[in-house]
mmCIF file with all atom_site columns, C-alpha atoms in Angstrom:
data_model
loop_
_atom_site.group_PDB
_atom_site.id
_atom_site.type_symbol
_atom_site.label_atom_id
_atom_site.label_alt_id
_atom_site.label_comp_id
_atom_site.label_asym_id
_atom_site.label_entity_id
_atom_site.label_seq_id
_atom_site.pdbx_PDB_ins_code
_atom_site.Cartn_x
_atom_site.Cartn_y
_atom_site.Cartn_z
_atom_site.occupancy
_atom_site.B_iso_or_equiv
_atom_site.pdbx_formal_charge
_atom_site.auth_seq_id
_atom_site.auth_comp_id
_atom_site.auth_asym_id
_atom_site.auth_atom_id
_atom_site.pdbx_PDB_model_num
ATOM 1   C CA . MET A 1 1   ? 34.252 -24.358 33.881  1.00 0.00 ? 1   MET A CA 1
ATOM 2   C CA . ASN A 1 2   ? 31.229 -25.922 32.214  1.00 0.00 ? 2   ASN A CA 1
ATOM 3   C CA . GLY A 1 3   ? 31.553 -23.269 29.393  1.00 0.00 ? 3   GLY A CA 1
ATOM 4   C CA . TYR A 1 4   ? 31.507 -20.393 31.859  1.00 0.00 ? 4   TYR A CA 1
ATOM 5   C CA . ASN A 1 5   ? 34.164 -17.824 33.260  1.00 0.00 ? 5   ASN A CA 1
ATOM 6   C CA . PHE A 1 6   ? 33.936 -17.626 37.059  1.00 0.00 ? 6   PHE A CA 1
ATOM 7   C CA . HIS A 1 7   ? 35.784 -14.963 39.227  1.00 0.00 ? 7   HIS A CA 1
ATOM 8   C CA . MET A 1 8   ? 35.728 -13.977 42.782  1.00 0.00 ? 8   MET A CA 1
ATOM 9   C CA . GLU A 1 9   ? 33.697 -11.115 43.996  1.00 0.00 ? 9   GLU A CA 1
ATOM 10  C CA . CYS A 1 10  ? 36.707 -8.961  44.602  1.00 0.00 ? 10  CYS A CA 1
ATOM 11  C CA . HIS A 1 11  ? 37.885 -9.501  41.076  1.00 0.00 ? 11  HIS A CA 1
ATOM 12  C CA . ASN A 1 12  ? 34.702 -8.009  39.591  1.00 0.00 ? 12  ASN A CA 1
ATOM 13  C CA . CYS A 1 13  ? 34.802 -4.749  41.526  1.00 0.00 ? 13  CYS A CA 1
ATOM 14  C CA . GLY A 1 14  ? 34.763 -1.774  39.080  1.00 0.00 ? 14  GLY A CA 1
ATOM 15  C CA . LYS A 1 15  ? 34.080 -3.799  36.063  1.00 0.00 ? 15  LYS A CA 1
ATOM 16  C CA . SER A 1 16  ? 31.026 -3.756  33.738  1.00 0.00 ? 16  SER A CA 1
ATOM 17  C CA . THR A 1 17  ? 30.774 -7.546  33.521  1.00 0.00 ? 17  THR A CA 1
ATOM 18  C CA . MET A 1 18  ? 29.874 -9.781  36.486  1.00 0.00 ? 18  MET A CA 1
ATOM 19  C CA . ASN A 1 19  ? 31.345 -13.190 36.633  1.00 0.00 ? 19  ASN A CA 1
ATOM 20  C CA . CYS A 1 20  ? 30.975 -13.899 40.383  1.00 0.00 ? 20  CYS A CA 1
ATOM 21  C CA . GLY A 1 21  ? 27.256 -14.806 40.395  1.00 0.00 ? 21  GLY A CA 1
ATOM 22  C CA . MET A 1 22  ? 26.265 -18.388 40.445  1.00 0.00 ? 22  MET A CA 1
ATOM 23  C CA . CYS A 1 23  ? 23.480 -20.861 40.878  1.00 0.00 ? 23  CYS A CA 1
ATOM 24  C CA . MET A 1 24  ? 23.337 -24.416 42.147  1.00 0.00 ? 24  MET A CA 1
ATOM 25  C CA . LYS A 1 25  ? 20.470 -26.449 40.725  1.00 0.00 ? 25  LYS A CA 1
ATOM 26  C CA . SER A 1 26  ? 18.281 -28.326 43.092  1.00 0.00 ? 26  SER A CA 1
ATOM 27  C CA . SER A 1 27  ? 18.383 -32.129 43.343  1.00 0.00 ? 27  SER A CA 1
ATOM 28  C CA . SER A 1 28  ? 15.208 -32.465 41.496  1.00 0.00 ? 28  SER A CA 1
ATOM 29  C CA . TYR A 1 29  ? 16.210 -30.246 38.512  1.00 0.00 ? 29  TYR A CA 1
ATOM 30  C CA . THR A 1 30  ? 12.660 -29.386 37.957  1.00 0.00 ? 30  THR A CA 1
ATOM 31  C CA . ASP A 1 31  ? 11.628 -26.695 40.495  1.00 0.00 ? 31  ASP A CA 1
ATOM 32  C CA . GLU A 1 32  ? 13.246 -23.284 40.278  1.00 0.00 ? 32  GLU A CA 1
ATOM 33  C CA . ASP A 1 33  ? 12.077 -22.606 43.898  1.00 0.00 ? 33  ASP A CA 1
ATOM 34  C CA . ASN A 1 34  ? 14.599 -24.936 45.255  1.00 0.00 ? 34  ASN A CA 1
ATOM 35  C CA . ASP A 1 35  ? 17.644 -23.500 43.414  1.00 0.00 ? 35  ASP A CA 1
ATOM 36  C CA . PHE A 1 36  ? 20.392 -21.870 45.466  1.00 0.00 ? 36  PHE A CA 1
ATOM 37  C CA . TYR A 1 37  ? 21.830 -18.493 44.425  1.00 0.00 ? 37  TYR A CA 1
ATOM 38  C CA . GLY A 1 38  ? 24.935 -16.852 45.618  1.00 0.00 ? 38  GLY A CA 1
ATOM 39  C CA . ILE A 1 39  ? 28.120 -14.963 44.979  1.00 0.00 ? 39  ILE A CA 1
ATOM 40  C CA . ILE A 1 40  ? 31.576 -16.514 44.769  1.00 0.00 ? 40  ILE A CA 1
ATOM 41  C CA . GLU A 1 41  ? 33.891 -15.301 47.581  1.00 0.00 ? 41  GLU A CA 1
ATOM 42  C CA . ASP A 1 42  ? 36.791 -17.554 47.002  1.00 0.00 ? 42  ASP A CA 1
ATOM 43  C CA . ILE A 1 43  ? 38.044 -20.340 44.501  1.00 0.00 ? 43  ILE A CA 1
ATOM 44  C CA . ILE A 1 44  ? 39.952 -23.091 45.992  1.00 0.00 ? 44  ILE A CA 1
ATOM 45  C CA . GLN A 1 45  ? 41.947 -25.935 44.200  1.00 0.00 ? 45  GLN A CA 1
ATOM 46  C CA . LEU A 1 46  ? 42.744 -29.039 45.973  1.00 0.00 ? 46  LEU A CA 1
ATOM 47  C CA . THR A 1 47  ? 45.616 -31.026 44.568  1.00 0.00 ? 47  THR A CA 1
ATOM 48  C CA . TYR A 1 48  ? 46.564 -34.579 45.386  1.00 0.00 ? 48  TYR A CA 1
ATOM 49  C CA . PRO A 1 49  ? 50.288 -35.364 44.975  1.00 0.00 ? 49  PRO A CA 1
ATOM 50  C CA . LEU A 1 50  ? 49.805 -39.128 44.938  1.00 0.00 ? 50  LEU A CA 1
ATOM 51  C CA . ILE A 1 51  ? 47.452 -38.969 41.994  1.00 0.00 ? 51  ILE A CA 1
ATOM 52  C CA . LEU A 1 52  ? 48.891 -37.665 38.759  1.00 0.00 ? 52  LEU A CA 1
ATOM 53  C CA . ASN A 1 53  ? 46.965 -34.539 37.192  1.00 0.00 ? 53  ASN A CA 1
ATOM 54  C CA . PHE A 1 54  ? 44.085 -34.884 39.625  1.00 0.00 ? 54  PHE A CA 1
ATOM 55  C CA . HIS A 1 55  ? 42.656 -31.787 41.284  1.00 0.00 ? 55  HIS A CA 1
ATOM 56  C CA . VAL A 1 56  ? 39.298 -30.530 42.747  1.00 0.00 ? 56  VAL A CA 1
ATOM 57  C CA . VAL A 1 57  ? 38.047 -26.960 42.375  1.00 0.00 ? 57  VAL A CA 1
ATOM 58  C CA . LEU A 1 58  ? 35.685 -25.703 45.132  1.00 0.00 ? 58  LEU A CA 1
ATOM 59  C CA . PHE A 1 59  ? 33.660 -22.472 45.181  1.00 0.00 ? 59  PHE A CA 1
ATOM 60  C CA . LYS A 1 60  ? 33.222 -20.711 48.505  1.00 0.00 ? 60  LYS A CA 1
ATOM 61  C CA . CYS A 1 61  ? 29.993 -18.774 48.166  1.00 0.00 ? 61  CYS A CA 1
ATOM 62  C CA . CYS A 1 62  ? 27.700 -16.454 50.062  1.00 0.00 ? 62  CYS A CA 1
ATOM 63  C CA . TRP A 1 63  ? 24.306 -17.921 49.760  1.00 0.00 ? 63  TRP A CA 1
ATOM 64  C CA . VAL A 1 64  ? 20.904 -16.388 49.665  1.00 0.00 ? 64  VAL A CA 1
ATOM 65  C CA . ASP A 1 65  ? 18.252 -17.841 51.886  1.00 0.00 ? 65  ASP A CA 1
ATOM 66  C CA . PRO A 1 66  ? 15.962 -19.770 49.449  1.00 0.00 ? 66  PRO A CA 1
ATOM 67  C CA . VAL A 1 67  ? 13.006 -19.519 51.776  1.00 0.00 ? 67  VAL A CA 1
ATOM 68  C CA . ARG A 1 68  ? 12.891 -15.926 53.105  1.00 0.00 ? 68  ARG A CA 1
ATOM 69  C CA . ASP A 1 69  ? 15.117 -14.038 50.694  1.00 0.00 ? 69  ASP A CA 1
ATOM 70  C CA . MET A 1 70  ? 14.118 -15.538 47.391  1.00 0.00 ? 70  MET A CA 1
ATOM 71  C CA . LYS A 1 71  ? 10.880 -14.986 45.448  1.00 0.00 ? 71  LYS A CA 1
ATOM 72  C CA . LEU A 1 72  ? 9.645  -16.382 42.052  1.00 0.00 ? 72  LEU A CA 1
ATOM 73  C CA . HIS A 1 73  ? 7.283  -14.347 39.943  1.00 0.00 ? 73  HIS A CA 1
ATOM 74  C CA . PRO A 1 74  ? 4.255  -16.509 39.163  1.00 0.00 ? 74  PRO A CA 1
ATOM 75  C CA . ARG A 1 75  ? 3.678  -15.230 35.653  1.00 0.00 ? 75  ARG A CA 1
ATOM 76  C CA . TYR A 1 76  ? 7.163  -14.237 34.312  1.00 0.00 ? 76  TYR A CA 1
ATOM 77  C CA . HIS A 1 77  ? 9.098  -16.901 36.366  1.00 0.00 ? 77  HIS A CA 1
ATOM 78  C CA . LEU A 1 78  ? 11.631 -14.140 37.285  1.00 0.00 ? 78  LEU A CA 1
ATOM 79  C CA . VAL A 1 79  ? 13.671 -14.868 40.441  1.00 0.00 ? 79  VAL A CA 1
ATOM 80  C CA . ASP A 1 80  ? 14.217 -11.963 42.950  1.00 0.00 ? 80  ASP A CA 1
ATOM 81  C CA . VAL A 1 81  ? 16.848 -12.358 45.699  1.00 0.00 ? 81  VAL A CA 1
ATOM 82  C CA . ASP A 1 82  ? 17.846 -10.163 48.548  1.00 0.00 ? 82  ASP A CA 1
ATOM 83  C CA . PHE A 1 83  ? 21.544 -10.069 49.416  1.00 0.00 ? 83  PHE A CA 1
ATOM 84  C CA . LYS A 1 84  ? 21.154 -8.021  52.520  1.00 0.00 ? 84  LYS A CA 1
ATOM 85  C CA . LYS A 1 85  ? 20.227 -11.235 54.395  1.00 0.00 ? 85  LYS A CA 1
ATOM 86  C CA . VAL A 1 86  ? 22.663 -14.206 53.681  1.00 0.00 ? 86  VAL A CA 1
ATOM 87  C CA . TYR A 1 87  ? 22.115 -17.847 54.485  1.00 0.00 ? 87  TYR A CA 1
ATOM 88  C CA . GLN A 1 88  ? 23.350 -18.637 57.905  1.00 0.00 ? 88  GLN A CA 1
ATOM 89  C CA . LYS A 1 89  ? 23.997 -22.408 57.267  1.00 0.00 ? 89  LYS A CA 1
ATOM 90  C CA . ASP A 1 90  ? 27.681 -23.417 57.508  1.00 0.00 ? 90  ASP A CA 1
ATOM 91  C CA . GLU A 1 91  ? 27.747 -25.045 54.133  1.00 0.00 ? 91  GLU A CA 1
ATOM 92  C CA . PRO A 1 92  ? 29.621 -22.406 51.805  1.00 0.00 ? 92  PRO A CA 1
ATOM 93  C CA . PHE A 1 93  ? 31.425 -24.821 49.541  1.00 0.00 ? 93  PHE A CA 1
ATOM 94  C CA . ILE A 1 94  ? 30.272 -26.554 46.291  1.00 0.00 ? 94  ILE A CA 1
ATOM 95  C CA . LEU A 1 95  ? 32.080 -28.382 43.507  1.00 0.00 ? 95  LEU A CA 1
ATOM 96  C CA . ALA A 1 96  ? 32.787 -26.212 40.681  1.00 0.00 ? 96  ALA A CA 1
ATOM 97  C CA . GLN A 1 97  ? 30.988 -28.678 38.228  1.00 0.00 ? 97  GLN A CA 1
ATOM 98  C CA . GLN A 1 98  ? 27.797 -27.915 40.072  1.00 0.00 ? 98  GLN A CA 1
ATOM 99  C CA . ALA A 1 99  ? 27.801 -24.180 39.355  1.00 0.00 ? 99  ALA A CA 1
ATOM 100 C CA . VAL A 1 100 ? 25.792 -22.388 36.724  1.00 0.00 ? 100 VAL A CA 1
ATOM 101 C CA . HIS A 1 101 ? 26.651 -18.861 35.853  1.00 0.00 ? 101 HIS A CA 1
ATOM 102 C CA . VAL A 1 102 ? 24.135 -16.052 36.581  1.00 0.00 ? 102 VAL A CA 1
ATOM 103 C CA . TYR A 1 103 ? 24.313 -12.287 37.116  1.00 0.00 ? 103 TYR A CA 1
ATOM 104 C CA . TYR A 1 104 ? 22.247 -9.936  39.086  1.00 0.00 ? 104 TYR A CA 1
ATOM 105 C CA . ILE A 1 105 ? 20.758 -6.600  38.199  1.00 0.00 ? 105 ILE A CA 1
ATOM 106 C CA . GLU A 1 106 ? 18.758 -4.013  40.202  1.00 0.00 ? 106 GLU A CA 1
ATOM 107 C CA . HIS A 1 107 ? 15.071 -4.584  40.646  1.00 0.00 ? 107 HIS A CA 1
ATOM 108 C CA . PRO A 1 108 ? 13.135 -2.406  38.271  1.00 0.00 ? 108 PRO A CA 1
ATOM 109 C CA . SER A 1 109 ? 10.253 -1.858  40.683  1.00 0.00 ? 109 SER A CA 1
ATOM 110 C CA . MET A 1 110 ? 10.007 1.564   42.305  1.00 0.00 ? 110 MET A CA 1
ATOM 111 C CA . LYS A 1 111 ? 8.615  0.257   45.583  1.00 0.00 ? 111 LYS A CA 1
ATOM 112 C CA . ARG A 1 112 ? 10.685 0.920   48.643  1.00 0.00 ? 112 ARG A CA 1
ATOM 113 C CA . ASP A 1 113 ? 10.416 -2.692  49.930  1.00 0.00 ? 113 ASP A CA 1
ATOM 114 C CA . LYS A 1 114 ? 12.239 -3.813  46.593  1.00 0.00 ? 114 LYS A CA 1
ATOM 115 C CA . ALA A 1 115 ? 15.088 -1.289  46.897  1.00 0.00 ? 115 ALA A CA 1
ATOM 116 C CA . ASP A 1 116 ? 17.477 -4.036  48.079  1.00 0.00 ? 116 ASP A CA 1
ATOM 117 C CA . TRP A 1 117 ? 16.273 -6.904  45.847  1.00 0.00 ? 117 TRP A CA 1
ATOM 118 C CA . MET A 1 118 ? 18.099 -8.033  42.774  1.00 0.00 ? 118 MET A CA 1
ATOM 119 C CA . VAL A 1 119 ? 16.668 -9.890  39.644  1.00 0.00 ? 119 VAL A CA 1
ATOM 120 C CA . VAL A 1 120 ? 18.552 -13.049 38.543  1.00 0.00 ? 120 VAL A CA 1
ATOM 121 C CA . CYS A 1 121 ? 19.544 -13.321 34.877  1.00 0.00 ? 121 CYS A CA 1
ATOM 122 C CA . LYS A 1 122 ? 20.647 -16.599 33.612  1.00 0.00 ? 122 LYS A CA 1
ATOM 123 C CA . THR A 1 123 ? 23.203 -16.980 30.899  1.00 0.00 ? 123 THR A CA 1
ATOM 124 C CA . LYS A 1 124 ? 24.075 -19.602 28.363  1.00 0.00 ? 124 LYS A CA 1
ATOM 125 C CA . ALA A 1 125 ? 27.304 -21.496 28.362  1.00 0.00 ? 125 ALA A CA 1
ATOM 126 C CA . ARG A 1 126 ? 29.690 -20.999 25.396  1.00 0.00 ? 126 ARG A CA 1
ATOM 127 C CA . ARG A 1 127 ? 29.554 -23.461 22.561  1.00 0.00 ? 127 ARG A CA 1
ATOM 128 C CA . VAL A 1 128 ? 26.538 -25.131 24.139  1.00 0.00 ? 128 VAL A CA 1
ATOM 129 C CA . VAL A 1 129 ? 23.117 -25.413 22.386  1.00 0.00 ? 129 VAL A CA 1
ATOM 130 C CA . ASP A 1 130 ? 20.080 -25.519 24.404  1.00 0.00 ? 130 ASP A CA 1
ATOM 131 C CA . GLU A 1 131 ? 18.085 -28.409 22.973  1.00 0.00 ? 131 GLU A CA 1
ATOM 132 C CA . SER A 1 132 ? 14.903 -27.612 24.956  1.00 0.00 ? 132 SER A CA 1
ATOM 133 C CA . ARG A 1 133 ? 14.260 -24.602 22.743  1.00 0.00 ? 133 ARG A CA 1
ATOM 134 C CA . TRP A 1 134 ? 14.152 -26.781 19.655  1.00 0.00 ? 134 TRP A CA 1
ATOM 135 C CA . THR A 1 135 ? 10.719 -28.354 18.674  1.00 0.00 ? 135 THR A CA 1
ATOM 136 C CA . ASP A 1 136 ? 10.622 -31.750 17.227  1.00 0.00 ? 136 ASP A CA 1
ATOM 137 C CA . ILE A 1 137 ? 9.886  -31.801 13.411  1.00 0.00 ? 137 ILE A CA 1
ATOM 138 C CA . ALA A 1 138 ? 7.901  -34.574 11.944  1.00 0.00 ? 138 ALA A CA 1
ATOM 139 C CA . TYR A 1 139 ? 10.174 -36.883 10.052  1.00 0.00 ? 139 TYR A CA 1
ATOM 140 C CA . GLN A 1 140 ? 9.351  -37.296 6.310   1.00 0.00 ? 140 GLN A CA 1
ATOM 141 C CA . PRO A 1 141 ? 11.385 -39.929 4.616   1.00 0.00 ? 141 PRO A CA 1
ATOM 142 C CA . GLU A 1 142 ? 12.750 -38.872 1.181   1.00 0.00 ? 142 GLU A CA 1
ATOM 143 C CA . GLU A 1 143 ? 11.557 -40.894 -1.813  1.00 0.00 ? 143 GLU A CA 1
ATOM 144 C CA . VAL A 1 144 ? 14.162 -43.362 -2.723  1.00 0.00 ? 144 VAL A CA 1
ATOM 145 C CA . ILE A 1 145 ? 14.369 -44.369 -6.424  1.00 0.00 ? 145 ILE A CA 1
ATOM 146 C CA . PRO A 1 146 ? 15.389 -48.060 -6.538  1.00 0.00 ? 146 PRO A CA 1
ATOM 147 C CA . ILE A 1 147 ? 18.490 -48.677 -8.496  1.00 0.00 ? 147 ILE A CA 1
ATOM 148 C CA . PRO A 1 148 ? 18.334 -51.805 -10.710 1.00 0.00 ? 148 PRO A CA 1
ATOM 149 C CA . ALA A 1 149 ? 20.838 -54.273 -9.511  1.00 0.00 ? 149 ALA A CA 1
ATOM 150 C CA . VAL A 1 150 ? 23.213 -55.756 -12.257 1.00 0.00 ? 150 VAL A CA 1
ATOM 151 C CA . ALA A 1 151 ? 24.070 -59.413 -11.479 1.00 0.00 ? 151 ALA A CA 1
ATOM 152 C CA . THR A 1 152 ? 27.726 -60.051 -12.136 1.00 0.00 ? 152 THR A CA 1
ATOM 153 C CA . ASP A 1 153 ? 29.573 -63.433 -12.149 1.00 0.00 ? 153 ASP A CA 1
ATOM 154 C CA . ASN A 1 154 ? 33.180 -64.530 -12.404 1.00 0.00 ? 154 ASN A CA 1
ATOM 155 C CA . GLN A 1 155 ? 32.738 -66.639 -15.561 1.00 0.00 ? 155 GLN A CA 1
ATOM 156 C CA . THR A 1 156 ? 34.838 -65.753 -18.630 1.00 0.00 ? 156 THR A CA 1
ATOM 157 C CA . TYR A 1 157 ? 33.655 -66.193 -22.233 1.00 0.00 ? 157 TYR A CA 1
ATOM 158 C CA . ASP A 1 158 ? 35.687 -66.938 -25.406 1.00 0.00 ? 158 ASP A CA 1
ATOM 159 C CA . LEU A 1 159 ? 34.666 -64.169 -27.781 1.00 0.00 ? 159 LEU A CA 1
ATOM 160 C CA . SER A 1 160 ? 36.539 -65.783 -30.763 1.00 0.00 ? 160 SER A CA 1
ATOM 161 C CA . ALA A 1 161 ? 34.464 -68.970 -30.506 1.00 0.00 ? 161 ALA A CA 1
ATOM 162 C CA . ALA A 1 162 ? 31.275 -66.782 -30.477 1.00 0.00 ? 162 ALA A CA 1
ATOM 163 C CA . GLN A 1 163 ? 32.302 -64.940 -33.640 1.00 0.00 ? 163 GLN A CA 1
ATOM 164 C CA . GLN A 1 164 ? 32.891 -68.220 -35.475 1.00 0.00 ? 164 GLN A CA 1
ATOM 165 C CA . GLN A 1 165 ? 29.588 -69.666 -34.493 1.00 0.00 ? 165 GLN A CA 1
ATOM 166 C CA . GLY A 1 166 ? 27.483 -66.510 -35.213 1.00 0.00 ? 166 GLY A CA 1
ATOM 167 C CA . ALA A 1 167 ? 29.027 -64.790 -38.096 1.00 0.00 ? 167 ALA A CA 1
ATOM 168 C CA . GLY A 1 168 ? 30.252 -67.625 -40.363 1.00 0.00 ? 168 GLY A CA 1
ATOM 169 C CA . THR A 1 169 ? 32.563 -65.309 -42.343 1.00 0.00 ? 169 THR A CA 1
ATOM 170 C CA . SER A 1 170 ? 36.277 -64.540 -42.248 1.00 0.00 ? 170 SER A CA 1
ATOM 171 C CA . ARG A 1 171 ? 38.111 -61.649 -43.732 1.00 0.00 ? 171 ARG A CA 1
ATOM 172 C CA . THR A 1 172 ? 41.083 -61.903 -45.911 1.00 0.00 ? 172 THR A CA 1
ATOM 173 C CA . GLN A 1 173 ? 44.224 -59.824 -45.846 1.00 0.00 ? 173 GLN A CA 1
ATOM 174 C CA . TYR A 1 174 ? 42.472 -57.266 -48.038 1.00 0.00 ? 174 TYR A CA 1
ATOM 175 C CA . GLY A 1 175 ? 39.629 -56.708 -45.719 1.00 0.00 ? 175 GLY A CA 1
ATOM 176 C CA . GLU A 1 176 ? 36.993 -58.640 -47.735 1.00 0.00 ? 176 GLU A CA 1
ATOM 177 C CA . THR A 1 177 ? 34.808 -61.467 -46.694 1.00 0.00 ? 177 THR A CA 1
ATOM 178 C CA . ASP A 1 178 ? 34.486 -64.793 -48.470 1.00 0.00 ? 178 ASP A CA 1
ATOM 179 C CA . ASN A 1 179 ? 31.090 -63.926 -49.792 1.00 0.00 ? 179 ASN A CA 1
ATOM 180 C CA . GLU A 1 180 ? 32.376 -60.706 -51.200 1.00 0.00 ? 180 GLU A CA 1
ATOM 181 C CA . GLN A 1 181 ? 35.220 -62.591 -52.849 1.00 0.00 ? 181 GLN A CA 1
ATOM 182 C CA . ASP A 1 182 ? 32.740 -64.952 -54.468 1.00 0.00 ? 182 ASP A CA 1
ATOM 183 C CA . GLU A 1 183 ? 30.642 -62.104 -55.848 1.00 0.00 ? 183 GLU A CA 1
ATOM 184 C CA . ASP A 1 184 ? 33.744 -60.455 -57.264 1.00 0.00 ? 184 ASP A CA 1
ATOM 185 C CA . GLY A 1 185 ? 34.718 -63.795 -58.910 1.00 0.00 ? 185 GLY A CA 1
ATOM 186 C CA . GLU A 1 186 ? 31.384 -64.185 -60.552 1.00 0.00 ? 186 GLU A CA 1
ATOM 187 C CA . ASP A 1 187 ? 31.516 -60.574 -61.924 1.00 0.00 ? 187 ASP A CA 1
ATOM 188 C CA . SER A 1 188 ? 35.025 -61.057 -63.463 1.00 0.00 ? 188 SER A CA 1
ATOM 189 C CA . SER A 1 189 ? 34.093 -64.298 -65.177 1.00 0.00 ? 189 SER A CA 1
ATOM 190 C CA . GLU A 1 190 ? 30.958 -62.547 -66.735 1.00 0.00 ? 190 GLU A CA 1
ATOM 191 C CA . GLU A 1 191 ? 33.104 -59.730 -67.972 1.00 0.00 ? 191 GLU A CA 1
ATOM 192 C CA . TYR A 1 192 ? 35.705 -62.179 -69.405 1.00 0.00 ? 192 TYR A CA 1
ATOM 193 C CA . GLU A 1 193 ? 32.871 -64.128 -71.262 1.00 0.00 ? 193 GLU A CA 1
ATOM 194 C CA . ASN A 1 194 ? 31.510 -60.886 -72.745 1.00 0.00 ? 194 ASN A CA 1
ATOM 195 C CA . ASN A 1 195 ? 34.890 -59.818 -73.874 1.00 0.00 ? 195 ASN A CA 1
ATOM 196 C CA . GLU A 1 196 ? 35.314 -63.073 -75.705 1.00 0.00 ? 196 GLU A CA 1
ATOM 197 C CA . PHE A 1 197 ? 32.031 -62.691 -77.714 1.00 0.00 ? 197 PHE A CA 1
ATOM 198 C CA . LYS A 1 198 ? 33.066 -59.117 -78.667 1.00 0.00 ? 198 LYS A CA 1
ATOM 199 C CA . THR A 1 199 ? 36.457 -60.217 -80.141 1.00 0.00 ? 199 THR A CA 1
ATOM 200 C CA . LEU A 1 200 ? 34.774 -62.975 -82.189 1.00 0.00 ? 200 LEU A CA 1
#
């Protein structure tokens, strides 16, 4: 639920992991002093036969008194709770969607008045990224090189007409142009006249 694994307190007996600790955020979502901490005693699922695939999961919890049995360290913002005194209000149930997973460890202080106190350790949900830890980086737009636009139209052009107007020459079946044929003709006539003079 919400990326966490929750179990009842009896299920965690004798195990190295603790999945029965939970926290319900205060209505303001800003002050940690108003958060409620507790241990899950029972998990109840309510089903509604008239509504298809609809059920509600409730956690029955043993709460710590947020006034007398909870302290917040002013410097390190560590939450200390005392489970020897439970909250006497008759409101043990919360919706599973409201629960945030936490676990409790023994208080590191050697003072006798802290022997029964526990320290709250908050955990992160699986596959969830805490966006509050990320700092905003100044956005620098990349230099964009403009690409010249090529204008295209749907007009068609007759290439044969352009060749006739521009070149003014045509090739014969031997691959020669008209100008080349004229030059060859002049050369052959000159050679013929020279041969006539030689024979005389």
